[in-house]
Amino acid sequence: MWGAARFLLCSLLLATLHGTETAAQETQPDPKTPCANWMGGAPGYPGHNGLPGRDGKDGKDGQKGEKGEQGEQGPKGDNGEIGSRGVEGPRGFPGNPGMKGEKGEGAYVYRSAFSVGLAGRAPHPNVPILFSKIFYNEQSHYDATTGKFHCSIPGMYYFAYHLTVYLSDVKVSLYKKDKAVLFTYDQFQKNNVDQASGSVLLHLSAGEEVWLQVYGEGENNGVYADNINDSTFMGFLLYPDLDLH
């Protein structure tokens, strides 16, 4: 019985609540009428900011602004590659003559030469042959009284001799500073006039002497000269030593 009473009570409560909601709905004024706010509540709080909207379309370009101030100069850039060679330009006009230079030292020419001949026949052996016939001896470097050439200019010299051989064999030698440096031997042919010759290059120092002489005994002294046959001796300087320049 207690359960039936509880069921009945719940049913009445539900009916009462339903009736009350229906009446409220029927008596609710239209919010659009002037009297709609006569029973309105207090204003609510502002809501939260909504989410940002999407980007709009790009606008049109504005007018060109005024020219700004010049900026600071930047650092120097790297050197560029060398360009190709340009076309050669036209030839210029001749320049004005320069000033006259100072007078230089004159080049000195060193000279030393002689050429001599035998005046008679059969010179003495083992002593310098006296060539007393002078063809050339401008510097006087050959001494006709001794038969010797005296070196006054150190350097390289050329010497040569050409001898007529007659009546006997000939043995001659060229001496430099008391030492024989060249020998010549010619065997005489009976009833014939022969020739003996020799030549050499020698370096001489100042004061050295060169001469020609017969060596051996008297039977090897066939050096000859007369009015139609000559026996000659000559020499000259090729070039002086460098330290003279």
Coordinates of C-alpha atoms in Angstrom, one line a residue, residues 57-180:
K57 CA 42.4 40.4 -51.0
D58 CA 45.6 42.5 -51.8
G59 CA 44.9 46.1 -52.2
K60 CA 46.0 48.3 -55.1
D61 CA 49.6 49.7 -55.2
G62 CA 49.9 53.0 -53.6
Q63 CA 51.6 56.1 -55.1
K64 CA 55.4 56.1 -55.5
G65 CA 57.1 57.5 -52.4
E66 CA 59.7 60.2 -52.2
K67 CA 63.4 59.4 -52.8
G68 CA 65.2 58.3 -49.7
E69 CA 68.6 59.5 -48.4
Q70 CA 71.7 57.9 -49.9
G71 CA 73.1 55.0 -47.9
E72 CA 76.6 54.5 -46.7
Q73 CA 79.2 53.3 -49.2
G74 CA 79.7 49.5 -49.2
P75 CA 83.0 47.7 -49.0
K76 CA 85.3 47.4 -52.1
G77 CA 84.5 44.4 -54.2
D78 CA 87.0 41.9 -55.6
N79 CA 89.0 42.7 -58.7
G80 CA 87.5 41.5 -61.9
E81 CA 89.3 39.4 -64.5
I82 CA 91.7 41.1 -66.9
G83 CA 90.0 41.9 -70.1
S84 CA 91.3 41.2 -73.5
R85 CA 93.9 43.4 -75.1
G86 CA 92.4 46.3 -77.0
V87 CA 93.2 47.4 -80.5
E88 CA 96.5 49.2 -80.9
G89 CA 96.0 52.9 -81.2
P90 CA 97.5 55.2 -83.9
R91 CA 101.1 56.0 -83.7
G92 CA 101.9 59.2 -81.9
F93 CA 103.9 62.2 -83.1
P94 CA 107.7 62.1 -82.5
G95 CA 108.8 63.7 -79.2
N96 CA 111.1 66.6 -78.8
P97 CA 114.8 65.8 -78.9
G98 CA 116.4 65.2 -75.5
M99 CA 119.2 67.1 -74.0
K100 CA 122.7 66.4 -75.2
G101 CA 124.6 64.0 -73.0
E102 CA 127.9 64.4 -71.4
K103 CA 131.0 63.6 -73.4
G104 CA 132.1 60.0 -72.8
E105 CA 135.6 58.6 -72.4
G106 CA 137.3 57.8 -75.7
A107 CA 138.1 54.2 -76.5
Y108 CA 141.8 53.7 -76.5
V109 CA 143.2 51.4 -79.2
Y110 CA 146.2 49.4 -78.1
R111 CA 148.7 48.7 -80.8
S112 CA 151.8 46.6 -80.9
A113 CA 153.3 45.2 -84.1
F114 CA 156.5 44.6 -86.0
S115 CA 157.8 43.1 -89.2
V116 CA 161.5 42.7 -89.9
G117 CA 163.8 40.9 -92.3
L118 CA 167.3 39.4 -92.4
A119 CA 169.9 41.6 -94.1
G120 CA 172.6 38.9 -94.7
R121 CA 173.1 35.2 -94.6
A122 CA 174.4 32.7 -92.0
P123 CA 173.5 34.2 -88.6
H124 CA 175.4 32.9 -85.6
P125 CA 173.8 29.8 -84.0
N126 CA 172.4 29.7 -80.4
V127 CA 172.0 33.4 -80.1
P128 CA 169.0 35.7 -81.2
I129 CA 169.0 36.3 -85.0
L130 CA 169.4 40.0 -85.7
F131 CA 166.7 41.0 -88.2
S132 CA 168.0 44.4 -89.1
K133 CA 165.8 45.1 -92.2
I134 CA 162.8 47.0 -90.7
F135 CA 159.5 46.8 -92.5
Y136 CA 157.3 48.0 -89.7
N137 CA 158.2 48.9 -86.1
E138 CA 156.1 52.1 -85.4
Q139 CA 155.8 51.4 -81.6
S140 CA 159.5 50.4 -81.4
H141 CA 158.6 47.3 -79.5
Y142 CA 161.2 45.3 -81.5
D143 CA 164.9 46.0 -80.7
A144 CA 167.0 45.6 -83.8
T145 CA 170.2 45.7 -81.8
T146 CA 169.2 42.6 -79.7
G147 CA 166.8 40.9 -82.2
K148 CA 164.2 40.6 -79.5
F149 CA 160.6 41.8 -79.3
H150 CA 159.8 43.4 -75.9
C151 CA 156.2 43.2 -74.6
S152 CA 154.9 46.5 -73.4
I153 CA 151.1 45.6 -73.5
P154 CA 150.1 42.4 -71.8
G155 CA 147.8 40.3 -73.9
M156 CA 147.6 37.7 -76.7
Y157 CA 150.1 37.9 -79.6
Y158 CA 150.6 36.2 -82.9
F159 CA 154.1 35.5 -84.1
A160 CA 155.3 34.1 -87.5
Y161 CA 158.5 33.6 -89.4
H162 CA 159.3 32.6 -93.0
L163 CA 162.9 31.7 -93.8
T164 CA 164.8 31.0 -97.0
V165 CA 166.9 27.9 -96.7
Y166 CA 170.0 27.6 -98.8
L167 CA 173.4 25.7 -98.8
S168 CA 172.6 23.7 -95.6
D169 CA 169.9 22.4 -93.4
V170 CA 168.0 24.7 -91.0
K171 CA 167.1 24.2 -87.4
V172 CA 165.4 27.2 -85.7
S173 CA 163.4 27.8 -82.6
L174 CA 161.1 30.5 -81.2
Y175 CA 162.0 31.6 -77.7
K176 CA 159.9 33.2 -75.0
K177 CA 161.5 34.3 -71.8
D178 CA 164.6 32.1 -72.3
K179 CA 162.5 29.0 -73.2
A180 CA 162.0 27.5 -76.6

